[in-house]
Coordinates of C-alpha atoms in Angstrom, one line a residue:
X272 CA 62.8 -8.4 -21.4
X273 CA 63.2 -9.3 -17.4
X274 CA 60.0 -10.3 -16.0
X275 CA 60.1 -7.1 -13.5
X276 CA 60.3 -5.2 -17.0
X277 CA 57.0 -7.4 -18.1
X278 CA 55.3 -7.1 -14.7
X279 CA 55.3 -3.0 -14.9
X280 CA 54.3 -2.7 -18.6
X281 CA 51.5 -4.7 -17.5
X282 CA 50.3 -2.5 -15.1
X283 CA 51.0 0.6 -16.6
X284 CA 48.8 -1.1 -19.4
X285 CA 45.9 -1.7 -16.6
X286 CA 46.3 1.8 -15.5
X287 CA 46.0 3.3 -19.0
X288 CA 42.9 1.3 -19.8
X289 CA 41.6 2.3 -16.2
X290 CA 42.3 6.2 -17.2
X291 CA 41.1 5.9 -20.7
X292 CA 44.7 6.8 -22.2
X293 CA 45.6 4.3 -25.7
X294 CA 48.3 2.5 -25.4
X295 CA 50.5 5.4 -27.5
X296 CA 49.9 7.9 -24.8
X297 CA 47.3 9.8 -26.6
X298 CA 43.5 10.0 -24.4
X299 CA 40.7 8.1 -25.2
X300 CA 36.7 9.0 -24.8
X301 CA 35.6 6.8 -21.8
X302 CA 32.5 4.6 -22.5
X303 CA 30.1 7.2 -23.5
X304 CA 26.7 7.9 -20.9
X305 CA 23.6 7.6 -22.6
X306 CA 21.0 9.1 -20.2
X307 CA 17.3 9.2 -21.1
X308 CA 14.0 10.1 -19.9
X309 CA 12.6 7.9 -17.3
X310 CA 9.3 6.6 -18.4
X311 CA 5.9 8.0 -17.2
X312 CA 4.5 5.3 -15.6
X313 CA 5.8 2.1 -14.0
X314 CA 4.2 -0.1 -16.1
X315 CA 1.0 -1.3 -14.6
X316 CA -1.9 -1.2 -17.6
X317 CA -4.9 -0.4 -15.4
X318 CA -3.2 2.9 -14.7
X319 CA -0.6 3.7 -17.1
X320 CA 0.3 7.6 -15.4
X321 CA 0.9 5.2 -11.6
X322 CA 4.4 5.8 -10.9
X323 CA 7.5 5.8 -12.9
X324 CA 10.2 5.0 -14.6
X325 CA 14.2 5.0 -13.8
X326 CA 13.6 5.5 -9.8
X327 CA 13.4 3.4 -7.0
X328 CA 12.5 5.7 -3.4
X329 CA 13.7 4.7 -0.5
X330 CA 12.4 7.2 1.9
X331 CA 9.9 10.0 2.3
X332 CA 10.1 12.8 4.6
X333 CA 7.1 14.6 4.0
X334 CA 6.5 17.8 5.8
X335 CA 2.8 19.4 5.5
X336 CA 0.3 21.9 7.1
X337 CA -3.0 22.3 6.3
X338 CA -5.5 25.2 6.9
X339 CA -8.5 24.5 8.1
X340 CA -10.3 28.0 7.3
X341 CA -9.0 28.0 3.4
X342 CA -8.7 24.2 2.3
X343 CA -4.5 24.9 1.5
X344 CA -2.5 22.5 2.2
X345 CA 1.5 23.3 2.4
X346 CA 3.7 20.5 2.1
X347 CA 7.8 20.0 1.7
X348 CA 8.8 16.5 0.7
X349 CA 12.1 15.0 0.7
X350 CA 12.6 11.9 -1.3
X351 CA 15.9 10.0 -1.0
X352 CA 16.1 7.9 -4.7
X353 CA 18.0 5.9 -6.3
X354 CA 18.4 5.9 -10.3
X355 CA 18.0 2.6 -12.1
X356 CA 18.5 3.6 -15.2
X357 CA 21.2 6.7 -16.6
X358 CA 18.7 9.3 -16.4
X359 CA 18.3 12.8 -17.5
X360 CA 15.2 13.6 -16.4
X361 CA 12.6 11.9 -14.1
X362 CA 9.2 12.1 -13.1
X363 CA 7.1 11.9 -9.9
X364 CA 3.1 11.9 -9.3
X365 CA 1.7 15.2 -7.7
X366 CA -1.6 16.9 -7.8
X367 CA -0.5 19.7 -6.4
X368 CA 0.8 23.2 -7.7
X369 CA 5.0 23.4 -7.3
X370 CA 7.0 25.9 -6.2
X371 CA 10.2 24.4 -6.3
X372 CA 12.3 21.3 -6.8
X373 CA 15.7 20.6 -5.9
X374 CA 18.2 18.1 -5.6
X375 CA 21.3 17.3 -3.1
X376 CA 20.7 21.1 -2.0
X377 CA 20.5 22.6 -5.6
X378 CA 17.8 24.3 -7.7
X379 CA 16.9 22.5 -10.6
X380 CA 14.6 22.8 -13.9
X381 CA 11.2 21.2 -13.4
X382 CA 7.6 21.2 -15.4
X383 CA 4.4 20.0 -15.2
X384 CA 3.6 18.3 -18.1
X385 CA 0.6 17.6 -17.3
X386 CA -1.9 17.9 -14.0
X387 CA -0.2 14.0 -12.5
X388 CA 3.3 14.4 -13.4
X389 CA 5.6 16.5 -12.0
X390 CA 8.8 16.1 -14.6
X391 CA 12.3 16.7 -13.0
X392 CA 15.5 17.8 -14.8
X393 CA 18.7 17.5 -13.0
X394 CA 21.4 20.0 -13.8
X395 CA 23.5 16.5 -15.0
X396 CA 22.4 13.4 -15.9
X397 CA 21.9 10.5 -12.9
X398 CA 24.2 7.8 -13.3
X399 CA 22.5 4.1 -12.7
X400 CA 22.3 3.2 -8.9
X401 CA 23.1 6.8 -7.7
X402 CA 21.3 7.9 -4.9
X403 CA 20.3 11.4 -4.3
X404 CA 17.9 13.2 -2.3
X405 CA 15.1 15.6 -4.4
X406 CA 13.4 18.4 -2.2
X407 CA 9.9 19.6 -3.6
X408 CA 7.7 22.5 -2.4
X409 CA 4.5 22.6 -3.3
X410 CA 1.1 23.9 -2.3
X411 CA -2.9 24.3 -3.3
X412 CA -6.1 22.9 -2.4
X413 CA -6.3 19.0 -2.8
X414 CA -10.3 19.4 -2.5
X415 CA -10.3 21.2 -5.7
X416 CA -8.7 18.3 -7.2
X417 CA -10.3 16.0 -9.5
X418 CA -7.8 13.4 -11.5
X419 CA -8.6 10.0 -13.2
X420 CA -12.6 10.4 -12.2
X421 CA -11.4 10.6 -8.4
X422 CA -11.8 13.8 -6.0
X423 CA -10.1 11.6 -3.3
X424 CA -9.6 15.0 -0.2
X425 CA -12.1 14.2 2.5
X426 CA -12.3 17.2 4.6
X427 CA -14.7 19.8 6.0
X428 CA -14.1 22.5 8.4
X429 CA -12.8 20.4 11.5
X430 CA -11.7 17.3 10.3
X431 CA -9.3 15.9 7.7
X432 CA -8.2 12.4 6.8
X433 CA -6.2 11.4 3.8
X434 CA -7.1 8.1 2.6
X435 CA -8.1 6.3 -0.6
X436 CA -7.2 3.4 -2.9
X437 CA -5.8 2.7 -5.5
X438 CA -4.9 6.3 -5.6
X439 CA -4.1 9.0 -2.8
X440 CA -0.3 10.2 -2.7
X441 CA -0.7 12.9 -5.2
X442 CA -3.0 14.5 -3.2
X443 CA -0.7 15.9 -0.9
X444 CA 2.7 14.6 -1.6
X445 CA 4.7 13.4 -4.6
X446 CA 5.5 9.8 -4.6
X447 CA 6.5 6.9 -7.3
X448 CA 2.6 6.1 -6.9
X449 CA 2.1 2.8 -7.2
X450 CA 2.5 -0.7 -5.0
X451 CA 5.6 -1.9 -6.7
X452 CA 7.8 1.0 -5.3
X453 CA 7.9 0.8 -1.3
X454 CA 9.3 3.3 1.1
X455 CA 10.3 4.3 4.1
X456 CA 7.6 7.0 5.6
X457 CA 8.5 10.0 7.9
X458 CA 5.6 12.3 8.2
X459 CA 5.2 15.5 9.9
X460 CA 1.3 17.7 9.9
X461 CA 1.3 21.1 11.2
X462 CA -2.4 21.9 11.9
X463 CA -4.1 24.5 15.2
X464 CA -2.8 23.1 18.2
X465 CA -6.7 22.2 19.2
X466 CA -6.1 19.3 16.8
X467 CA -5.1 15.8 16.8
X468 CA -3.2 14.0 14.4
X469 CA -3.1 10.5 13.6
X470 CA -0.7 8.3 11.5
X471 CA 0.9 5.2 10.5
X472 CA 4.0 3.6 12.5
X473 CA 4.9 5.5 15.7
X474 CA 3.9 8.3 17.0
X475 CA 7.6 10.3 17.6
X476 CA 6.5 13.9 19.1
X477 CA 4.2 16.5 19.2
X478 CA 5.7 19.8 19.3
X479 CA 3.6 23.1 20.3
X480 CA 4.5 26.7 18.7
X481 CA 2.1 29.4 19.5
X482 CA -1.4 28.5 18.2
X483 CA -0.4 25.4 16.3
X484 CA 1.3 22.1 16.8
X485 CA 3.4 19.9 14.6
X486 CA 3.1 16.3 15.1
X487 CA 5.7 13.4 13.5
X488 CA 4.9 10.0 12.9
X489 CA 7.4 7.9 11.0
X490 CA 7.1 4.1 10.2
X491 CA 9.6 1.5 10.4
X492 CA 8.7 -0.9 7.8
X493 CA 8.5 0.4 4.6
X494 CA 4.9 1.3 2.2
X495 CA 3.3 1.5 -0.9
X496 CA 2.4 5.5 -1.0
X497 CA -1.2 5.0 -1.0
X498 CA -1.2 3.5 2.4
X499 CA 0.2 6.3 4.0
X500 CA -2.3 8.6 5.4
X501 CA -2.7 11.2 8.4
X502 CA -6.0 12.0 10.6
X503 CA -6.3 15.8 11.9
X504 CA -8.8 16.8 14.3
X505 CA -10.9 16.5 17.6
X506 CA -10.0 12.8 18.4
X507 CA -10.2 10.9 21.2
X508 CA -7.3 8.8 21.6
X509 CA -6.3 5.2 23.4
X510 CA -3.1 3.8 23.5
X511 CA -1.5 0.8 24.9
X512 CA 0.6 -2.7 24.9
X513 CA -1.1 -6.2 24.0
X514 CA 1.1 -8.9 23.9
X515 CA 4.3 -6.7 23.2
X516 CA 2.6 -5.1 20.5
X517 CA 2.1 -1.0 20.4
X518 CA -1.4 -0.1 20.1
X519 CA -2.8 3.0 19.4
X520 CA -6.3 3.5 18.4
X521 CA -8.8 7.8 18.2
X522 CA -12.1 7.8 17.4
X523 CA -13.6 11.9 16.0
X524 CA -15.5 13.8 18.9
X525 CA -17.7 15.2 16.1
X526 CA -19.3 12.0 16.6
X527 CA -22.4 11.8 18.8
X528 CA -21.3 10.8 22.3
X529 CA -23.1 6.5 21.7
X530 CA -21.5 7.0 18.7
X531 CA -18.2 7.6 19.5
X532 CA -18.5 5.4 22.8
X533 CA -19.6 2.5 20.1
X534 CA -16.8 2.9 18.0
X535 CA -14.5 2.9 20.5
X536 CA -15.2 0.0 22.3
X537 CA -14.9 -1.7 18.4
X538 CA -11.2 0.3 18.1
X539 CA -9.8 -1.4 20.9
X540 CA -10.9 -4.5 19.9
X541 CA -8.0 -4.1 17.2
X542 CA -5.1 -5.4 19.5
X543 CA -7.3 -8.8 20.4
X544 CA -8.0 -9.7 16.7
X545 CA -4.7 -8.9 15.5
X546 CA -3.4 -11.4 18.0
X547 CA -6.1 -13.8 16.8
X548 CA -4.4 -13.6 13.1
X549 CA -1.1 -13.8 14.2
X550 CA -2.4 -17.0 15.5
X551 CA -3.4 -18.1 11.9
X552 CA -1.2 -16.4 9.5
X553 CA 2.3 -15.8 11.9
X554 CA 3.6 -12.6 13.0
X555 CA 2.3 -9.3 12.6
X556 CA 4.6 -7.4 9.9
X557 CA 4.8 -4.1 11.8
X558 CA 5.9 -2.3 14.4
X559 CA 2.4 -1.2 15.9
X560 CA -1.0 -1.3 15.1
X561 CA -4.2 0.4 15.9
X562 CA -7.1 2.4 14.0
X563 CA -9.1 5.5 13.6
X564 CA -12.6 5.9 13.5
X565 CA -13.6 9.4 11.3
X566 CA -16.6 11.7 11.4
X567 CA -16.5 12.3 8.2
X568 CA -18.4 9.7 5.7
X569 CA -15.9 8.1 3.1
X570 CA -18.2 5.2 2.5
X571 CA -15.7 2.4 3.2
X572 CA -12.6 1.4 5.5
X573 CA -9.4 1.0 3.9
X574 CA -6.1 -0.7 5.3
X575 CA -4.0 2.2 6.0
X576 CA -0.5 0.4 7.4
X577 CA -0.8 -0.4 10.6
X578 CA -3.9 2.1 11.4
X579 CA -6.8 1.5 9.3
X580 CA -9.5 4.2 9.0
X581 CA -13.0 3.7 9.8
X582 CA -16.6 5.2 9.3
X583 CA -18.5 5.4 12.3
X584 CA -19.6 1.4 12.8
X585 CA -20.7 -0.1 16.3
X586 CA -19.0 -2.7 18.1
X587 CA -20.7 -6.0 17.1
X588 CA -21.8 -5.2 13.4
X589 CA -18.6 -3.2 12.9
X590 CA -16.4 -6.4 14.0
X591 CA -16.3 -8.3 10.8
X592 CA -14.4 -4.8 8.8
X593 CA -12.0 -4.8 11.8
X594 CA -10.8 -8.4 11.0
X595 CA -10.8 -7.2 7.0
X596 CA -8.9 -4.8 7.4
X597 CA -6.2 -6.1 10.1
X598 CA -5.8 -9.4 7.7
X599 CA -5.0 -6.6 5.1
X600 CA -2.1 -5.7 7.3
X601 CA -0.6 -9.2 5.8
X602 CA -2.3 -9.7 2.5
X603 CA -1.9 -6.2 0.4
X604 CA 0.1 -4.2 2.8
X605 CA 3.2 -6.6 3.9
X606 CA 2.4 -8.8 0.6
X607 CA 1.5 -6.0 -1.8
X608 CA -0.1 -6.4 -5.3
X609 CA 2.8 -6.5 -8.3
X610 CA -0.1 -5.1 -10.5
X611 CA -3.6 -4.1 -9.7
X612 CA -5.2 -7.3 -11.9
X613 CA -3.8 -9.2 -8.9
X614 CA -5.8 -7.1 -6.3
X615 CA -8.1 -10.3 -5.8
X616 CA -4.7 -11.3 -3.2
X617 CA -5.2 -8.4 -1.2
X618 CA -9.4 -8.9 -1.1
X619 CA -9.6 -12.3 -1.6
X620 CA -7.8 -13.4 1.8
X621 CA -9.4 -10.4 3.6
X622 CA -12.5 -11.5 3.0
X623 CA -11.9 -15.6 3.9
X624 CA -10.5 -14.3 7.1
X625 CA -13.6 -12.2 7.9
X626 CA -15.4 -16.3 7.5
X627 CA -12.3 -17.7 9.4
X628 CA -12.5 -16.1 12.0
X629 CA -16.7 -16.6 12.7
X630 CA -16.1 -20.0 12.6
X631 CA -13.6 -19.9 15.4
X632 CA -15.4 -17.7 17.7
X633 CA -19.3 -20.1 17.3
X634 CA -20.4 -18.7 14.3
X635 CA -21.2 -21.2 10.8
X636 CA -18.2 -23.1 9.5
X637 CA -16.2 -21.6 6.6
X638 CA -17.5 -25.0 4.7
X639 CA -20.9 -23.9 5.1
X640 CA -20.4 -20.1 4.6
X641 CA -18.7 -21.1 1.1
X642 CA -21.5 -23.8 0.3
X643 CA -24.6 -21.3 1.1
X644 CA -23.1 -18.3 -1.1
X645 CA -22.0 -20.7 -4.2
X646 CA -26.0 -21.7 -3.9
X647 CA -27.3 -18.4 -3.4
X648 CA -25.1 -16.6 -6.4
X649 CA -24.6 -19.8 -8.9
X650 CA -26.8 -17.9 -11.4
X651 CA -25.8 -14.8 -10.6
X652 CA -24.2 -14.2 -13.9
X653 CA -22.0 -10.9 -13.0
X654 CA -20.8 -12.6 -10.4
X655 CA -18.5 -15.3 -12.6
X656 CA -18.1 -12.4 -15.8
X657 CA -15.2 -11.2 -13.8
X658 CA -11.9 -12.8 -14.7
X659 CA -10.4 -12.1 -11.0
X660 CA -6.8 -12.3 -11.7
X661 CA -8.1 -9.4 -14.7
X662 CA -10.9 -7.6 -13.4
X663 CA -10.0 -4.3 -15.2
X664 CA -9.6 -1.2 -13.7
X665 CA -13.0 -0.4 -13.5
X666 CA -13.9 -3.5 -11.5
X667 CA -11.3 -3.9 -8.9
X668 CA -13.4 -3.1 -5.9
X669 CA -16.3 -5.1 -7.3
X670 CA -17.9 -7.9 -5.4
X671 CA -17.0 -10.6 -7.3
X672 CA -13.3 -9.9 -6.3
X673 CA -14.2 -9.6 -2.6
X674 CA -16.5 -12.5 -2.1
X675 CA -15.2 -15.0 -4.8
X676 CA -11.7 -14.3 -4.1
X677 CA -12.5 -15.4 -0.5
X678 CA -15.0 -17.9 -1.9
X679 CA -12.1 -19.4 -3.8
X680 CA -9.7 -19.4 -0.8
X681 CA -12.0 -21.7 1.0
X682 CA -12.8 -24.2 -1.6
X683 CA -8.5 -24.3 -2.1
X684 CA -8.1 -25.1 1.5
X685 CA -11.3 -28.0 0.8
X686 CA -8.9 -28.8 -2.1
X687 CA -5.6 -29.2 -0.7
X688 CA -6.5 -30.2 2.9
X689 CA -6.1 -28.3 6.0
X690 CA -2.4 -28.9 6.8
X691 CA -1.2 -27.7 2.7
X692 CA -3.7 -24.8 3.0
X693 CA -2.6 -23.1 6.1
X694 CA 1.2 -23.6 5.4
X695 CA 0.4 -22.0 1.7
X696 CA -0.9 -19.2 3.3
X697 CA 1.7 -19.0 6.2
X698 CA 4.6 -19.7 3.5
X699 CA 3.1 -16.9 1.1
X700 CA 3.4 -13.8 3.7
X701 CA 6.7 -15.0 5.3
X702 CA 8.5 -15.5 1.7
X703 CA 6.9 -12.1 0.1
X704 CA 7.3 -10.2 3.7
X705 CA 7.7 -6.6 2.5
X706 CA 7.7 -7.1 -1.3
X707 CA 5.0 -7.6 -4.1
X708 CA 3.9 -11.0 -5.8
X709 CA 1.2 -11.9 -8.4
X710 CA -1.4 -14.3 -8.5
X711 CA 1.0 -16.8 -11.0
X712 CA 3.5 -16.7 -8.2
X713 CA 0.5 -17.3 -5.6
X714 CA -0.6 -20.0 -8.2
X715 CA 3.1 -21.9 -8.4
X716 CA 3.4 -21.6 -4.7
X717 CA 0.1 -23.6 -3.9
X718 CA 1.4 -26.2 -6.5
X719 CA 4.5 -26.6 -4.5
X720 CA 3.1 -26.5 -1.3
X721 CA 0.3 -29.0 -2.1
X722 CA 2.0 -31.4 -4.9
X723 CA -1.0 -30.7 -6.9
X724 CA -1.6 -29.9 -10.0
X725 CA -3.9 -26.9 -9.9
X726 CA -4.5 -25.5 -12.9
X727 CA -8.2 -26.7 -13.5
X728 CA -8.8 -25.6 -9.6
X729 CA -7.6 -21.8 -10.9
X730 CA -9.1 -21.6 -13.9
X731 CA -12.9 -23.0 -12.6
X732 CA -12.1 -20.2 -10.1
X733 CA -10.4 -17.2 -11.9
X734 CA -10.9 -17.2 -14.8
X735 CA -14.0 -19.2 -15.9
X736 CA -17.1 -17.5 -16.8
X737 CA -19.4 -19.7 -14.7
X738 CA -20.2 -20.8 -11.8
X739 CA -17.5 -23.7 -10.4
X740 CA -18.7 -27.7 -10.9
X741 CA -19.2 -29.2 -7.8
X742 CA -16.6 -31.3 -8.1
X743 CA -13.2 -32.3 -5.8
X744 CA -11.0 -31.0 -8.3
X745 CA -12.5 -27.7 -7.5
X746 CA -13.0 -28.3 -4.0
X747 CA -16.3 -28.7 -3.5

């Protein structure tokens, strides 16, 4: 046989194998597709129902109106996803009553199997990495909604603002609800035209039709769901540039008129202390910043990305949440949590930054702020119960995790030294910029960083069920 002859047997042989044809002529079944149900949660044990399994989103595009007069909130979300498994059917989190799903522009089969999960069946299995985009309609009243021991819609007849942690997506769209999965965020409120709204990222246009108005904010970095959030009503609004940064700040005019003058004096405060952390932790991760202050009485403050939210607090009192919540913007919204044991990461640095930054600006040193609470709560015996790398769900927003976790930071930098402490920290958010890490990966890092061994330092910290020794080893 010539070697031409060789050369095109050879290929025709390649082609065959490529078409799924046997040598003989006669076809062959191509590797066969197994497709099966993604999973109902994405793992995380504190909250087994918190996202899924099989999907990876990459944007939302959610598109809601709410009525003020009824409580009903309309919404249409587009999710662009992309299978990571061979799926046949998926699922997404949603409170909310459906009315339709579909994908790539067709109608498909859908249930709710229960009041989370909204199950999707495509009308053909999704192949591994394909990326498709899944349409739902839904409506109903999110105050109505109690899930998981949490009625999370804080509303009343002139205000709105959707915000809560670890949980608030399913509220009022379906997301992949949990930290792990990050997105792009495109969000458009319809509410009467009387009304603000407020949300994260940039504000792209307000657009008036008859008695209402639709307003679009999209961000450019992408979020975990729950730290999306929008703001409608009678706001007072601020904008500008500090240091080439966007700002934006509103504060509700159902507040008394000290009140809202207060709390806007603290708002635009934000630009100055983000500045300051940059200053201590590198660049800001986002595009803009700013912050809302709301009538309404959630009780706490909570990080939304780039534009925290706010009770009504004053200007001096109120300054220590703003630098909480802006260090946030680094630790738990750039760096997120892998899993929720590991929220001490998020609270932990928040709450050093808050002593950080009163040492800097004549307040006590962050030595003595850590000395005088270690003497004040040594036998404080809740205090050390809780393991903070594994709280448990129900303690995540305990004090321990908040005050400890910070206490801990400071004794680390007393440990390591000034120079390995602030290039942990500044290594940390630049090397987990946009992604998720765990307190092991926080742990190796320090090692590295420092040349240390730190495993008693953790443990006395963490996981011990006492008050620290004052000892070096656990820097004090």
């Amino acid at each position: 046989m010539s070697s031409r002859s060789r050369r095109l047997l050879a290929a025709l042989a390649v082609s065959a194998a490529v078409l799924g044809i046997a040598p003989g002529g006669v076809p062959v079944a191509a590797a066969p597709v197994s497709p099966a149900p993604g999973e109902r949660g994405i793992g995380d044990p504190y909250f087994p129902l918190d996202g899924n399994g099989g999907i990876d989103v990459r944007r939302y595009d959610v598109d809601v109106s709410y009525d003020f007069a009824t409580r009903e909130l309309r919404g249409t979300t587009r999710l662009r996803l992309r299978a990571t498994a061979d799926l046949s059917r998926f699922n997404l989190d949603l409170l909310l009553p459906v009315r339709a799903v579909r994908i790539d522009g067709r109608a498909v089969a859908w249930r709710k199997p229960g009041e989370h999960e909204l199950q999707v069946t495509p009308d053909r299995p999704l192949r591994r990495g394909e990326v498709v985009t899944v349409l739902v309609r839904y409506a109903g009243n999110p105050a109505a909604i109690a899930w998981g021991g949490e009625r999370n819609w804080l509303a009343d007849a002139g205000e709105v603002v959707a915000m809560n942690q670890p949980h608030m997506a399913p509220w009022w769209f379906p997301a992949n609800d949990h930290p792990r999965d990050k997105a792009l965020m495109d969000v458009s409120v319809t509410v009467p035209r009387d009304k603000r709204v407020v949300g994260n990222g940039r504000l792209v246009s307000r657009r008036v039709h008859g008695a209402r108005a639709t307003t679009r904010w999209r961000a450019s970095e992408p979020m975990a769901p729950y730290l999306a959030f929008f703001a409608a009503g009678r706001f007072q609004v601020a904008d500008g540039v500090h240091e080439g940064l966007p700002w934006y700040v509103a504060v509700s005019r159902a507040l008394p008129d000290a009140a809202q003058e207060r709390a806007m004096a603290l708002m635009r405060r934000t630009p100055a202390v983000v500045a300051w952390t940059e200053r201590q932790l590198g660049p800001y991760p986002f595009e803009s910043t700013g912050g809302v202050t709301t009538s309404l009485d959630p009780g706490f403050a909570l990080e939304n990305q780039t534009r925290p939210t706010y009770p009504s607090l004053d200007s001096a009192s109120g300054l220590p949440t703003v630098v909480h919540e802006v260090a946030h913007q680094w630790f738990g919204n750039s760096v997120s949590v892998r899993g929720w044991r590991d929220i001490w990461l998020n609270e932990g640095p928040a709450t050093f930054m808050e002593a950080r930054y009163d040492e800097t600006h004549g307040g006590v040193s962050a030595s003595r702020w850590l000395d005088t609470n270690l003497g004040a709560l040594a036998d404080y015996d809740y205090f050390w119960r809780i393991r903070l790398d594994d709280p448990g769900a129900d303690e995540i927003f305990s004090y321990p995790v908040y005050l400890r976790g910070g206490m801990a930071l400071q004794a680390l930098r007393q440990r390591v030294g000034e120079e390995d402490f602030w290039r942990l920290l500044r290594t940390w958010v630049r090397t987990h910029r946009g992604s998720v890490a765990s307190t092991g990966q926080f742990h190796a890092l320090a090692e590295q960083v420092s040349g240390e061994d730190l495993d008693g330092f953790f443990d006395a910290w963490l996981r011990a069920r006492q008050a620290p020794e004052r000892t070096a080893e656990n820097g004090l």
